[in-house]
Each structure stands twice: as structure tokens, then as C-alpha cells.
Short mmCIF file of C-alpha atoms in Angstrom, two decimals:
data_model
loop_
_atom_site.label_atom_id
_atom_site.label_comp_id
_atom_site.label_asym_id
_atom_site.label_seq_id
_atom_site.Cartn_x
_atom_site.Cartn_y
_atom_site.Cartn_z
CA UNK L 492 0.88 -7.78 69.66
CA UNK L 493 3.78 -7.18 71.95
CA UNK L 494 6.09 -7.09 69.05
CA UNK L 495 4.05 -4.34 67.34
CA UNK L 496 4.18 -2.23 70.49
CA UNK L 497 7.92 -2.77 70.82
CA UNK L 498 8.36 -1.76 67.23
CA UNK L 499 6.43 1.48 67.76
CA UNK L 500 8.45 2.30 70.84
CA UNK L 501 11.82 1.54 69.38
CA UNK L 502 11.29 2.47 65.73
CA UNK L 503 8.38 4.91 65.78
CA UNK L 504 8.82 5.80 62.14
CA UNK L 505 8.51 2.25 60.81
CA UNK L 506 5.07 0.98 59.82
CA UNK L 507 4.07 -2.58 59.06
CA UNK L 508 1.64 -3.53 56.31
CA UNK L 509 0.02 -6.90 55.74
CA UNK L 510 0.00 -8.00 52.12
CA UNK L 511 -1.39 -11.33 50.81
CA UNK L 512 1.18 -13.50 52.48
CA UNK L 513 4.01 -11.19 53.39
CA UNK L 514 4.46 -8.48 55.93
CA UNK L 515 6.02 -5.25 54.72
CA UNK L 516 7.98 -2.96 57.04
CA UNK L 517 8.52 0.51 55.66
CA UNK L 518 9.63 3.82 57.06
CA UNK L 519 12.64 5.67 58.38
CA UNK L 520 15.48 4.65 60.64
CA UNK L 521 16.96 7.56 62.57
CA UNK L 522 20.64 7.44 63.12
CA UNK L 523 22.28 10.40 64.80
CA UNK L 524 21.03 13.30 62.69
CA UNK L 525 20.52 11.29 59.54
CA UNK L 526 17.42 9.62 58.16
CA UNK L 527 17.51 6.37 56.23
CA UNK L 528 14.47 5.26 54.28
CA UNK L 529 14.03 1.55 54.47
CA UNK L 530 11.67 -1.14 53.23
CA UNK L 531 11.87 -4.82 54.31
CA UNK L 532 9.66 -7.73 53.36
CA UNK L 533 9.00 -10.62 55.72
CA UNK L 534 7.97 -13.78 53.98
CA UNK L 535 5.64 -16.49 55.41
CA UNK L 536 8.67 -18.73 56.01
CA UNK L 537 9.99 -16.04 58.37
CA UNK L 538 12.85 -15.03 56.13
CA UNK L 539 13.50 -11.34 55.44
CA UNK L 540 14.35 -9.54 52.25
CA UNK L 541 15.64 -6.00 52.01
CA UNK L 542 13.69 -4.13 49.32
CA UNK L 543 15.24 -0.77 49.74
CA UNK L 544 17.67 1.18 51.87
CA UNK L 545 18.88 4.62 50.86
CA UNK L 546 22.58 4.20 51.16
CA UNK L 547 25.01 4.03 48.30
CA UNK L 548 27.47 2.07 50.37
CA UNK L 549 27.53 -1.36 48.70
CA UNK L 550 29.37 -2.93 51.63
CA UNK L 551 26.50 -2.16 53.96
CA UNK L 552 23.99 -3.63 51.55
CA UNK L 553 26.08 -6.75 51.08
CA UNK L 554 26.50 -7.19 54.85
CA UNK L 555 22.78 -6.87 55.37
CA UNK L 556 21.98 -9.39 52.65
CA UNK L 557 24.43 -11.87 54.09
CA UNK L 558 22.99 -11.40 57.51
CA UNK L 559 19.38 -11.82 56.38
CA UNK L 560 20.23 -14.96 54.43
CA UNK L 561 21.49 -16.84 57.43
CA UNK L 562 19.25 -15.44 60.14
CA UNK L 563 15.76 -16.69 59.65
CA UNK L 564 13.28 -16.48 62.49
CA UNK L 565 14.68 -13.27 63.94
CA UNK L 566 12.18 -10.67 65.05
CA UNK L 567 11.88 -7.49 63.01
CA UNK L 568 13.40 -5.54 65.89
CA UNK L 569 16.48 -7.72 65.91
CA UNK L 570 16.78 -7.23 62.17
CA UNK L 571 16.45 -3.47 62.41
CA UNK L 572 18.95 -3.32 65.27
CA UNK L 573 21.43 -5.23 63.17
CA UNK L 574 20.89 -2.93 60.19
CA UNK L 575 21.41 0.05 62.46
CA UNK L 576 24.70 -1.43 63.60
CA UNK L 577 25.84 -1.91 60.03
CA UNK L 578 24.92 1.68 59.21
CA UNK L 579 26.73 3.06 62.25
CA UNK L 580 29.86 1.11 61.46
CA UNK L 581 30.05 1.96 57.80
CA UNK L 582 28.46 5.31 57.12
CA UNK L 583 31.30 7.83 56.75
CA UNK L 584 29.60 10.59 58.70
CA UNK L 585 28.16 8.46 61.42
CA UNK L 586 30.53 10.01 63.92
CA UNK L 587 28.19 12.93 64.51
CA UNK L 588 28.41 14.16 68.05
CA UNK L 589 25.37 13.67 70.13
CA UNK L 590 24.60 17.20 71.28
CA UNK L 591 21.59 16.56 73.47
CA UNK L 592 23.69 16.66 76.67
CA UNK L 593 25.37 19.83 75.51
CA UNK L 594 21.99 21.38 74.74
CA UNK L 595 20.80 20.60 78.22
CA UNK L 596 23.88 22.16 79.71
CA UNK L 597 23.46 25.30 77.61
CA UNK L 598 19.83 25.64 78.63
CA UNK L 599 20.83 25.19 82.24
CA UNK L 600 23.55 27.84 81.94
CA UNK L 601 21.12 30.17 80.23
CA UNK L 602 18.47 29.91 82.90
CA UNK L 603 21.08 30.37 85.62
CA UNK L 604 22.35 33.43 83.77
CA UNK L 605 18.92 35.07 83.43
CA UNK L 606 18.29 34.51 87.12
CA UNK L 607 21.67 35.82 88.18
CA UNK L 608 21.62 39.20 86.41
CA UNK L 609 18.65 41.28 87.38
CA UNK L 610 19.46 44.35 85.26
CA UNK L 611 19.12 42.68 81.88
CA UNK L 612 17.03 44.79 79.55
CA UNK L 613 16.45 42.19 76.91
CA UNK L 614 17.75 38.67 76.62
CA UNK L 615 17.00 35.99 74.09
CA UNK L 616 18.28 32.58 73.10
CA UNK L 617 17.91 31.56 69.47
CA UNK L 618 15.80 28.51 68.67
CA UNK L 619 18.79 26.41 67.66
CA UNK L 620 20.52 27.26 70.94
CA UNK L 621 23.56 28.79 69.29
CA UNK L 622 23.10 32.51 69.79
CA UNK L 623 22.31 34.64 72.83
CA UNK L 624 21.48 38.31 72.45
CA UNK L 625 21.66 40.41 75.58
CA UNK L 626 21.23 44.10 76.25
CA UNK L 627 21.62 45.86 79.57
CA UNK L 628 21.24 49.38 80.87
CA UNK L 629 24.19 50.92 82.66
CA UNK L 630 23.99 53.41 85.53
CA UNK L 631 23.31 56.30 83.13
CA UNK L 632 20.62 54.32 81.29
CA UNK L 633 22.79 53.73 78.25
CA UNK L 634 22.03 50.53 76.42
CA UNK L 635 24.84 48.06 75.78
CA UNK L 636 24.15 45.14 73.51
CA UNK L 637 26.23 42.07 72.96
CA UNK L 638 25.94 38.80 71.14
CA UNK L 639 27.26 35.58 72.64
CA UNK L 640 27.60 32.46 70.52
CA UNK L 641 27.61 28.85 71.61
CA UNK L 642 30.15 26.51 70.14
CA UNK L 643 29.27 22.84 70.47
CA UNK L 644 32.31 21.43 68.77
CA UNK L 645 35.13 22.62 71.00
CA UNK L 646 36.19 21.74 74.48
CA UNK L 647 34.02 22.91 77.34
CA UNK L 648 36.17 25.87 78.38
CA UNK L 649 35.26 27.73 75.18
CA UNK L 650 31.58 26.86 74.84
CA UNK L 651 30.38 30.44 75.18
CA UNK L 652 32.19 33.20 73.34
CA UNK L 653 31.61 36.80 72.28
CA UNK L 654 30.83 37.37 68.64
CA UNK L 655 31.85 40.99 68.80
CA UNK L 656 32.38 43.21 71.77
CA UNK L 657 31.21 46.79 71.63
CA UNK L 658 33.94 48.07 73.91
CA UNK L 659 36.75 50.43 72.92
CA UNK L 660 40.17 49.20 71.93
CA UNK L 661 41.26 46.76 69.31
CA UNK L 662 41.23 43.82 71.66
CA UNK L 663 39.40 44.64 74.87
CA UNK L 664 41.12 42.89 77.70
CA UNK L 665 38.28 40.67 78.90
CA UNK L 666 37.40 37.03 79.04
CA UNK L 667 36.50 36.09 75.46
CA UNK L 668 35.21 32.60 75.99
CA UNK L 669 34.20 30.48 78.95
CA UNK L 670 32.28 27.39 80.00
CA UNK L 671 30.13 29.62 82.17
CA UNK L 672 27.80 32.11 80.57
CA UNK L 673 27.51 33.99 83.83
CA UNK L 674 31.26 34.39 84.26
CA UNK L 675 31.66 35.50 80.66
CA UNK L 676 29.00 38.16 80.94
CA UNK L 677 30.28 39.29 84.29
CA UNK L 678 33.59 40.24 82.68
CA UNK L 679 31.74 42.34 80.12
CA UNK L 680 29.71 44.09 82.84
CA UNK L 681 32.87 44.81 84.83
CA UNK L 682 34.39 46.59 81.85
CA UNK L 683 31.25 48.64 81.30
CA UNK L 684 31.37 49.81 84.91
CA UNK L 685 35.02 50.72 84.54
CA UNK L 686 34.36 52.64 81.35
CA UNK L 687 31.54 54.82 82.68
CA UNK L 688 33.68 58.02 82.66
CA UNK L 689 34.68 57.30 79.07
CA UNK L 690 31.08 56.79 77.93
CA UNK L 691 30.15 60.03 79.76
CA UNK L 692 32.64 62.17 77.86
CA UNK L 693 31.86 60.58 74.51
CA UNK L 694 28.16 61.30 75.09
CA UNK L 695 29.09 64.84 76.00
CA UNK L 696 31.08 65.29 72.78
CA UNK L 697 28.24 63.82 70.74
CA UNK L 698 25.78 66.17 72.34
CA UNK L 699 27.71 69.42 72.04
CA UNK L 700 29.76 69.06 68.88
CA UNK L 701 28.92 68.48 65.27
CA UNK L 702 30.30 65.00 64.69
CA UNK L 703 31.48 64.21 61.18
CA UNK L 704 33.02 60.88 61.94
CA UNK L 705 32.15 58.12 62.87
CA UNK L 706 28.92 58.39 60.99
CA UNK L 707 26.98 56.56 63.68
CA UNK L 708 29.21 56.33 66.73
CA UNK L 709 28.98 53.14 68.74
CA UNK L 710 30.35 52.45 72.20
CA UNK L 711 33.63 51.09 70.97
CA UNK L 712 34.54 54.24 69.02
CA UNK L 713 37.04 56.24 71.01
CA UNK L 714 37.55 59.05 68.55
CA UNK L 715 35.34 61.78 67.15
CA UNK L 716 35.98 64.01 64.19
CA UNK L 717 34.31 67.28 65.01
CA UNK L 718 33.36 70.08 62.65
CA UNK L 719 35.22 73.36 63.28
CA UNK L 720 34.21 75.35 60.23
CA UNK L 721 33.82 75.09 56.47
CA UNK L 722 36.63 72.81 55.35
CA UNK L 723 38.21 72.28 58.78
CA UNK L 724 37.69 69.53 61.27
CA UNK L 725 39.61 67.97 64.15
CA UNK L 726 39.84 64.33 65.12
CA UNK L 727 39.93 63.89 68.88
CA UNK L 728 41.12 60.55 70.13
CA UNK L 729 40.52 59.68 73.76
CA UNK L 730 42.25 57.08 75.87
CA UNK L 731 39.23 55.11 77.13
CA UNK L 732 40.86 54.03 80.37
CA UNK L 733 42.60 57.34 81.15
CA UNK L 734 40.06 59.92 80.20
CA UNK L 735 41.68 62.67 82.23
CA UNK L 736 44.73 62.61 79.94
CA UNK L 737 45.03 65.09 77.13
CA UNK L 738 43.43 63.58 74.03
CA UNK L 739 45.25 63.30 70.76
CA UNK L 740 44.14 66.02 68.32
CA UNK L 741 44.61 65.97 64.55
CA UNK L 742 43.33 68.62 62.21
CA UNK L 743 42.04 67.96 58.75
CA UNK L 744 41.66 70.65 56.14
CA UNK L 745 43.69 72.79 53.75
CA UNK L 746 46.95 73.78 55.38
CA UNK L 747 46.30 77.53 55.19
CA UNK L 748 43.22 77.03 57.41
CA UNK L 749 44.66 74.37 59.68
CA UNK L 750 47.75 76.44 60.45
CA UNK L 751 46.01 78.80 62.86
CA UNK L 752 44.38 75.95 64.76
CA UNK L 753 47.77 74.28 65.04
CA UNK L 754 49.32 77.40 66.55
CA UNK L 755 46.53 77.72 69.12
CA UNK L 756 46.80 74.05 69.97
CA UNK L 757 50.53 74.41 70.58
CA UNK L 758 49.95 77.37 72.91
CA UNK L 759 47.37 75.49 74.97
CA UNK L 760 49.10 72.16 74.85
CA UNK L 761 50.72 72.30 78.25
CA UNK L 762 47.72 73.93 79.95
CA UNK L 763 45.57 70.82 79.70
CA UNK L 764 43.38 70.51 82.76
CA UNK L 765 40.11 68.67 82.92
CA UNK L 766 39.09 69.71 86.44
CA UNK L 767 36.11 71.55 85.02
CA UNK L 768 35.02 68.81 82.71
CA UNK L 769 36.47 67.15 79.68
CA UNK L 770 34.42 69.05 77.13
CA UNK L 771 35.43 72.43 78.53
CA UNK L 772 39.05 71.34 78.58
CA UNK L 773 38.91 70.33 74.92
CA UNK L 774 37.32 73.66 74.11
CA UNK L 775 40.21 75.48 75.79
CA UNK L 776 42.74 73.19 74.15
CA UNK L 777 41.42 74.08 70.72
CA UNK L 778 41.15 77.76 71.69
CA UNK L 779 37.44 77.90 70.94
CA UNK L 780 34.85 80.20 72.50
CA UNK L 781 32.31 77.47 71.97
CA UNK L 782 31.95 74.44 69.75
CA UNK L 783 30.65 75.58 66.38
CA UNK L 784 27.42 74.03 65.23
CA UNK L 785 27.00 73.29 61.60
CA UNK L 786 23.60 74.22 60.27
CA UNK L 787 21.50 71.36 59.07
CA UNK L 788 22.69 70.27 55.70
CA UNK L 789 20.34 71.15 52.90
CA UNK L 790 18.84 68.10 51.37
CA UNK L 791 21.44 67.54 48.74
CA UNK L 792 19.76 66.76 45.51
CA UNK L 793 21.85 67.15 42.46
CA UNK L 794 25.20 67.46 44.13
CA UNK L 795 27.39 64.55 43.27
CA UNK L 796 30.19 65.22 45.71
CA UNK L 797 29.43 66.94 48.95
CA UNK L 798 31.89 68.91 50.96
CA UNK L 799 34.54 66.69 52.51
CA UNK L 800 33.81 63.75 50.29
CA UNK L 801 36.41 62.19 48.06
CA UNK L 802 36.13 63.43 44.49
CA UNK L 803 37.10 60.02 43.12
CA UNK L 804 35.01 57.50 45.01
CA UNK L 805 32.33 60.09 45.82
CA UNK L 806 32.03 58.93 49.39
CA UNK L 807 33.18 60.00 52.79
CA UNK L 808 34.45 56.68 53.97
CA UNK L 809 36.76 54.26 52.30
CA UNK L 810 38.07 51.49 54.53
CA UNK L 811 36.22 53.51 57.13
CA UNK L 812 38.54 56.50 56.72
CA UNK L 813 37.59 59.99 55.62
CA UNK L 814 39.54 61.56 52.74
CA UNK L 815 42.96 62.66 53.93
CA UNK L 816 44.64 64.23 50.91
CA UNK L 817 43.64 67.73 49.94
CA UNK L 818 44.67 69.46 46.73
CA UNK L 819 47.08 72.24 47.73
CA UNK L 820 45.79 74.55 45.01
CA UNK L 821 43.83 77.18 46.89
CA UNK L 822 41.07 77.51 44.34
CA UNK L 823 40.63 73.74 44.13
CA UNK L 824 41.09 72.16 47.58
CA UNK L 825 39.34 68.98 46.50
CA UNK L 826 39.42 66.07 48.93
CA UNK L 827 40.73 62.63 48.06
CA UNK L 828 41.36 59.38 49.87
CA UNK L 829 45.01 58.51 49.75
CA UNK L 830 44.13 55.19 48.12
CA UNK L 831 41.98 56.83 45.42
CA UNK L 832 44.38 59.57 44.37
CA UNK L 833 47.31 57.17 44.58
CA UNK L 834 45.65 54.67 42.28
CA UNK L 835 44.85 57.41 39.77
CA UNK L 836 48.36 58.85 39.80
CA UNK L 837 49.84 55.39 39.36
CA UNK L 838 47.59 54.68 36.39
CA UNK L 839 49.04 57.81 34.75
CA UNK L 840 52.61 56.68 35.38
CA UNK L 841 53.27 59.66 37.59
CA UNK L 842 56.63 60.44 39.07
CA UNK L 843 57.62 58.79 42.33
CA UNK L 844 60.11 60.53 44.57
CA UNK L 845 61.09 58.60 47.67
CA UNK L 846 57.81 57.74 49.33
CA UNK L 847 55.69 60.24 47.47
CA UNK L 848 54.04 60.21 44.11
CA UNK L 849 53.05 63.38 42.33
CA UNK L 850 51.04 64.20 39.28
CA UNK L 851 48.17 66.42 38.31
CA UNK L 852 45.01 66.82 40.35
CA UNK L 853 42.08 65.22 38.50
CA UNK L 854 40.08 68.35 39.14
CA UNK L 855 42.32 71.40 38.62
CA UNK L 856 45.27 69.68 36.93
CA UNK L 857 47.76 71.46 39.20
CA UNK L 858 50.37 69.42 41.00
CA UNK L 859 49.19 67.16 43.79
CA UNK L 860 51.17 64.55 45.67
CA UNK L 861 50.46 61.81 48.16
CA UNK L 862 52.32 59.07 50.01
CA UNK L 863 52.98 55.88 48.07
CA UNK L 864 50.88 52.94 49.25
CA UNK L 865 51.88 49.31 49.32
CA UNK A 638 33.45 47.92 46.35
CA UNK A 639 34.69 51.31 45.32
CA UNK A 640 33.17 50.86 41.87
CA UNK A 641 29.78 49.76 43.19
CA UNK A 642 29.53 52.47 45.82
CA UNK A 643 30.42 55.20 43.44
CA UNK A 644 28.03 53.99 40.74
CA UNK A 645 25.12 53.69 43.12
CA UNK A 646 25.83 57.23 44.18
CA UNK A 647 25.90 58.39 40.57
CA UNK A 648 22.67 56.58 39.76
CA UNK A 649 20.93 57.97 42.84
CA UNK A 650 21.87 61.44 41.73
CA UNK A 651 20.71 60.82 38.19
CA UNK A 652 17.41 59.50 39.50
CA UNK A 653 16.89 62.61 41.61
CA UNK A 654 17.57 65.22 39.01
CA UNK A 655 15.99 66.01 35.74
CA UNK A 656 19.07 66.03 33.61
CA UNK A 657 18.00 67.22 30.24
CA UNK A 658 17.15 64.31 28.00
CA UNK A 659 19.20 61.66 29.80
CA UNK A 660 18.12 58.49 31.54
CA UNK A 661 20.31 55.65 32.85
CA UNK A 662 19.48 52.34 34.45
CA UNK A 663 21.63 49.36 35.38
CA UNK A 664 21.12 46.08 33.56
CA UNK A 665 22.59 43.83 36.23
CA UNK A 666 23.11 43.84 39.97
CA UNK A 667 26.77 44.70 39.99
CA UNK A 668 26.45 47.65 37.62
CA UNK A 669 28.76 46.17 34.97
CA UNK A 670 26.40 46.95 32.16
CA UNK A 671 23.98 49.82 32.04
CA UNK A 672 21.58 51.10 29.49
CA UNK A 673 21.09 54.76 28.77
CA UNK A 674 18.65 56.67 26.65
CA UNK A 675 19.19 60.15 25.36
CA UNK A 676 16.75 62.22 23.42
CA UNK A 677 17.84 63.99 20.28
CA UNK A 678 18.54 67.68 20.97
CA UNK A 679 15.97 70.15 19.70
CA UNK A 680 16.56 71.94 16.41
CA UNK A 681 18.82 69.20 15.11
CA UNK A 682 18.27 66.36 12.69
CA UNK A 683 18.01 64.07 15.71
CA UNK A 684 15.08 65.94 17.25
CA UNK A 685 12.31 63.73 18.67
CA UNK A 686 14.48 60.63 18.43
CA UNK A 687 15.22 58.41 21.42
CA UNK A 688 18.65 56.84 21.22
CA UNK A 689 19.62 53.80 23.22
CA UNK A 690 23.18 53.40 24.42
CA UNK A 691 25.04 50.65 26.17
CA UNK A 692 27.48 51.53 28.91
CA UNK A 693 30.06 48.97 29.94
CA UNK A 694 31.74 49.73 33.24
CA UNK A 695 35.27 48.36 33.58
CA UNK A 696 36.36 46.64 36.76
CA UNK A 697 38.78 49.49 37.47
CA UNK A 698 36.18 52.22 37.16
CA UNK A 699 36.53 55.14 37.90
CA UNK A 700 40.25 54.83 37.23
CA UNK A 701 39.56 53.73 33.69
CA UNK A 702 36.73 55.20 31.63
CA UNK A 703 33.54 53.31 30.79
CA UNK A 704 32.95 52.41 27.19
CA UNK A 705 29.75 53.68 25.70
CA UNK A 706 28.26 52.83 22.35
CA UNK A 707 25.05 53.53 20.50
CA UNK A 708 22.63 50.63 20.18
CA UNK A 709 20.36 52.71 17.98
CA UNK A 710 21.59 53.29 14.46
CA UNK A 711 22.51 56.90 13.93
CA UNK A 712 23.85 58.97 11.03
CA UNK A 713 26.65 61.07 12.49
CA UNK A 714 30.26 61.95 11.52
CA UNK A 715 31.66 60.80 14.89
CA UNK A 716 29.64 57.61 15.36
CA UNK A 717 30.30 54.54 13.22
CA UNK A 718 28.04 51.75 11.95
CA UNK A 719 28.58 49.60 15.02
CA UNK A 720 27.73 52.51 17.33
CA UNK A 721 31.26 53.36 18.43
CA UNK A 722 31.70 56.95 19.49
CA UNK A 723 34.76 59.09 18.94
CA UNK A 724 34.98 61.15 22.10
CA UNK A 725 38.16 62.43 23.67
CA UNK A 726 36.73 62.22 27.21
CA UNK A 727 36.34 58.46 26.95
CA UNK A 728 40.03 57.80 26.37
CA UNK A 729 42.77 57.51 28.97
CA UNK A 730 45.39 60.26 29.19
CA UNK A 731 47.81 61.21 27.75
CA UNK A 732 45.86 60.76 24.47
CA UNK A 733 42.43 61.27 25.93
CA UNK A 734 40.83 63.41 28.57
CA UNK A 735 39.34 60.89 31.01
CA UNK A 736 39.60 61.81 34.68
CA UNK A 737 38.01 59.99 37.58
CA UNK A 738 36.02 63.04 38.58
CA UNK A 739 34.04 62.72 35.34
CA UNK A 740 30.98 60.57 35.78
CA UNK A 741 28.49 58.71 33.62
CA UNK A 742 26.21 61.71 33.53
CA UNK A 743 28.93 64.05 32.28
CA UNK A 744 29.85 61.60 29.51
CA UNK A 745 26.24 61.33 28.40
CA UNK A 746 25.89 65.10 28.40
CA UNK A 747 29.02 65.27 26.28
CA UNK A 748 27.60 62.69 23.88
CA UNK A 749 24.34 64.62 23.63
CA UNK A 750 26.36 67.74 22.87
CA UNK A 751 28.17 65.82 20.16
CA UNK A 752 24.77 65.23 18.53
CA UNK A 753 24.13 68.94 18.74
CA UNK A 754 27.51 69.91 17.33
CA UNK A 755 29.29 67.17 15.40
CA UNK A 756 33.03 67.39 15.20
CA UNK A 757 33.88 66.79 11.52
CA UNK A 758 37.53 67.71 12.08
CA UNK A 759 38.09 64.41 13.88
CA UNK A 760 35.67 62.06 12.12
CA UNK A 761 35.07 58.37 12.49
CA UNK A 762 32.97 58.29 9.35
CA UNK A 763 34.95 60.22 6.77
CA UNK A 764 32.19 60.20 4.13
CA UNK A 765 29.59 61.54 6.48
CA UNK A 766 31.97 64.21 7.75
CA UNK A 767 32.65 65.28 4.18
CA UNK A 768 28.94 65.43 3.48
CA UNK A 769 28.32 67.36 6.71
CA UNK A 770 30.81 70.02 5.64
CA UNK A 771 29.99 70.29 1.97
CA UNK A 772 26.37 69.29 1.53
CA UNK A 773 24.87 70.05 4.88
CA UNK A 774 21.26 69.88 3.66
CA UNK A 775 21.76 66.43 2.26
CA UNK A 776 23.42 65.36 5.53
CA UNK A 777 20.51 66.69 7.56
CA UNK A 778 17.97 64.92 5.38
CA UNK A 779 19.73 61.61 5.75
CA UNK A 780 20.25 62.03 9.49
CA UNK A 781 16.56 62.85 9.89
CA UNK A 782 15.64 59.77 7.82
CA UNK A 783 17.73 57.58 10.14
CA UNK A 784 16.15 59.19 13.19
CA UNK A 785 12.65 58.56 11.80
CA UNK A 786 13.49 55.00 10.89
CA UNK A 787 15.50 53.77 13.89
CA UNK A 788 15.11 56.13 16.83
CA UNK A 789 11.39 55.97 17.46
#
């Protein structure tokens, strides 16, 4: 009786069946994360015979047979323990890390984290304890979301790390991984506080200008391409950490239209002053009375290429860049991505001069040229 | 990516507009093969016929033109027995007139126009071209027979 109870406690997935004379033990042995189906017969003379074990490793099977042959009168638990030892020693992937301690630690960190930060808007831990999604509201009620992943197979100092950080700059200068979830998130929060003026002006631009690019701005985008008129736009790039500095301005459009904007920009270049607000300063810099608003686009049915889109790939963004080559022929002025027009000109064996290639525009067949790409 | 994006854009446009007598749908997920149907233009021997075409999109599309052929048998000076079409727009320059701003729709319109006005000066089927020029009634009768027989 005792033995049956012990068996249930130690090997809960093994059942015993009484046949005519023999006892049959069948079920599953759990070893790390792996299951092994097993079936053992105990004969009346107290010897054991292995009927089945789902391993292809012949050494293990041989070892078990040898063991069973010379160890009569053992209890079933002793036998199973021994088999488990053989499996552990010989199965190639038996060195699976036991993650239960790590799981506990992650849960502990997580609960500490949720208690520490009171301004979390949403916070969730995935069922497999590998992903934490957090969103918070900043002082202007803007939502910032981030995803933190848990890595169980590295050293402790890098357990928690950011999947992607929605903060401006190629490589935001913050703690990227840590053994403490709270410390990691604190770094992120610190940056958000520091960047409040930057988020303010970007929101202002989004509100008052017609933004062509990025299509759906996110917090990390520190440039905006704004619509100035049919065929002309300006890309304004802001330094996120020095928002009072004059932003970088680049115009896009046919040169005859861009020229006037360039002249105005040059005149106002040295007068940059953002005392009365960034938006107003940009307006003065561009020499605008107000930011032009583009009327709602008509639902474009039947137009294959809309204004500003590349006439080769038919889209606005390629590698996330808007078309940057414009046909110089005044009556054409079609837009192309450098990569698209370059590839077409190359396929026609067009002439290369230094770093430029020129050939005929696919639309008007007049001469067009673009920089050579690698 | 470029190929896929552009084709999905082209197909979306085709789906939204009633282009006269043209219908295109992809046959696989990556738009490598598409099927098109065009109706025979009115007042021609191909009237009331529905012609199936197969469009094969090259990997380098739109920098190289797609190849289009008739799956439905058709009696025409510029279309041969295996469905190949002689059309300048579907060849690369300098010999042909393909440009990446041309799309599937434009090619199909051009093919439909070829049904309307065959080009016997540059034939693929010399006999049919000859017949078209010299015995136009006979040509029309045969073309109509083919349309009745195969393009229903």
C-alpha cells in the first residue's frame, strides 16, 4: 500500500495494472521538459522486464536491460529512479536549464515593478513569462508604450531588455537591459521626462501642418515632411534634445518651385528665434504667413499614381523614403525614388558620368539623371 | 517587395474601376501568375467572346515587362497558335516600347485594341495576315467561327 502511495507521489503519471500473474507499470516519466513513455512488467518472481521506452538511444536501453537482469527484488521506485538516471546521463538534450527559479524571480520582479510605478496605464505579462507590455501617460497625457522581453538563457544582468524603444535617435542612450525590471523602466521614464519639450513641438507640428511624412508619426520620429503647396514640401528635422536650435530644413519639389523657398530660407536663416514658440519660429523661418492646409484628398479611385508618389513603384515609401528624384522637364515633373529610376536606367544601359547616370525619363522620354547607387 | 507592392496597388485599382471589358485576378499569393479575361470588342469578329489570358510577372517587374499570352484559341494575324502575342509594348527597349510606368491594365487595353485593329504589317501569322488584307470577309467568318467555338 505504501509503495503505491509513494509511486503516486514520486511518479504521478505512472499507473500500475494487475494482470493474471504480472504487474504492469505504464505511463510517462517526466525529465526536465521532456516526456518519456514507458511500460515495465513485473513478474511474480520479482524480476522486471522493460516492454517499452520511447528513446532511440540503444545504449540507454542496453544499460537498463543489464541493470534489470541483475537487480531482482528492487522496488518499482528504485527501478524508475535508475531509469531516470540513465536517461539523464545519456539523452543528448538532457541539459535543459531548470527555469522554475528564474520564473519565480521574474514574477517577483514584475510584482515589485507594478507596485513601484503608480502611473502605469496598462501593464501585462504574457502567459509564458517572456514578454511585458507597458504603457504610461506622461504629464501631457500622451501615451508611451514599450515592450520588455525576458531572456532566460543569459546571465542575470541582461534578463530584462527592451524589444524596441519608441524614443528618438538611432540608439537612445538608455539602459537597454538589466536584472531589475524597475531600474530598466526607470531609465525609460527618465528619458520621457527629458523629452517633454520635444514631444510638445512635434505634437504642435502635427496639429498645425499637413504632414506628408511619416505616414503615421510615432514618438521616435524626429522629422516631419510638411506640405507647402502643390508639388512642394519641406522636411523639418528637429534635434530632440536641443529643441530650441534651428531645425534642419530640406525642400522637395521641382527646382523652379523650390528656388523661391530656398531664397526665403536663406534670408531668415540667421534670424532664428524660438522665444515665441517653435511653430511660430518655423513659420518665420520658411517665410510663411501661415501653414498651408491641404484640402482633404478626394477618394482616389482610378488614379494609379497619386501626386508625390513614385511613378515606378507606385508608392510613396520605399525603404521608408519618399521619392527624391523629380523629372526636370517642366511639363512632366514625375516623381521617382532614386533606387527605382536608377534600376530602370541601368537596365537600359544608360550613360554613367562620374557618380551620375542619365537616360530618358520613363514618362516623357526627356533626359533625366540621378546619382549612381551601390 | 517592390514587385508585390506595386502589383497589389495595380490590382486594387483594377478592382475599383470598371475598365472596359477587362478583368484580372492573381493565381497565387505572390502575384507571379495572374489570369485575365477580356471581352471581344463590339463590332468585331470577336464580339461576345470572352478570352482568357495568362500573365506571368517576372521577378524584376516592373523593370522588365510581364509576358502575356492567350489561353483561349483565337484567329488573329498577331496572335499565334500557342497564344503568343506580337506587341511592341511587351518588349524591352531599344527594340520594344516597355517602360515601367506602363502597367498590367495598360497592356491589356493595348491587347484589346489589337483585337479591334489587327496589325497585319507586322504579323505573327503570315497566312492570316494575308487573308485579313486580301479576303477580309473570309477572315472575319473564320475569326467569328473560332470565337463561337472557343471563346464562350
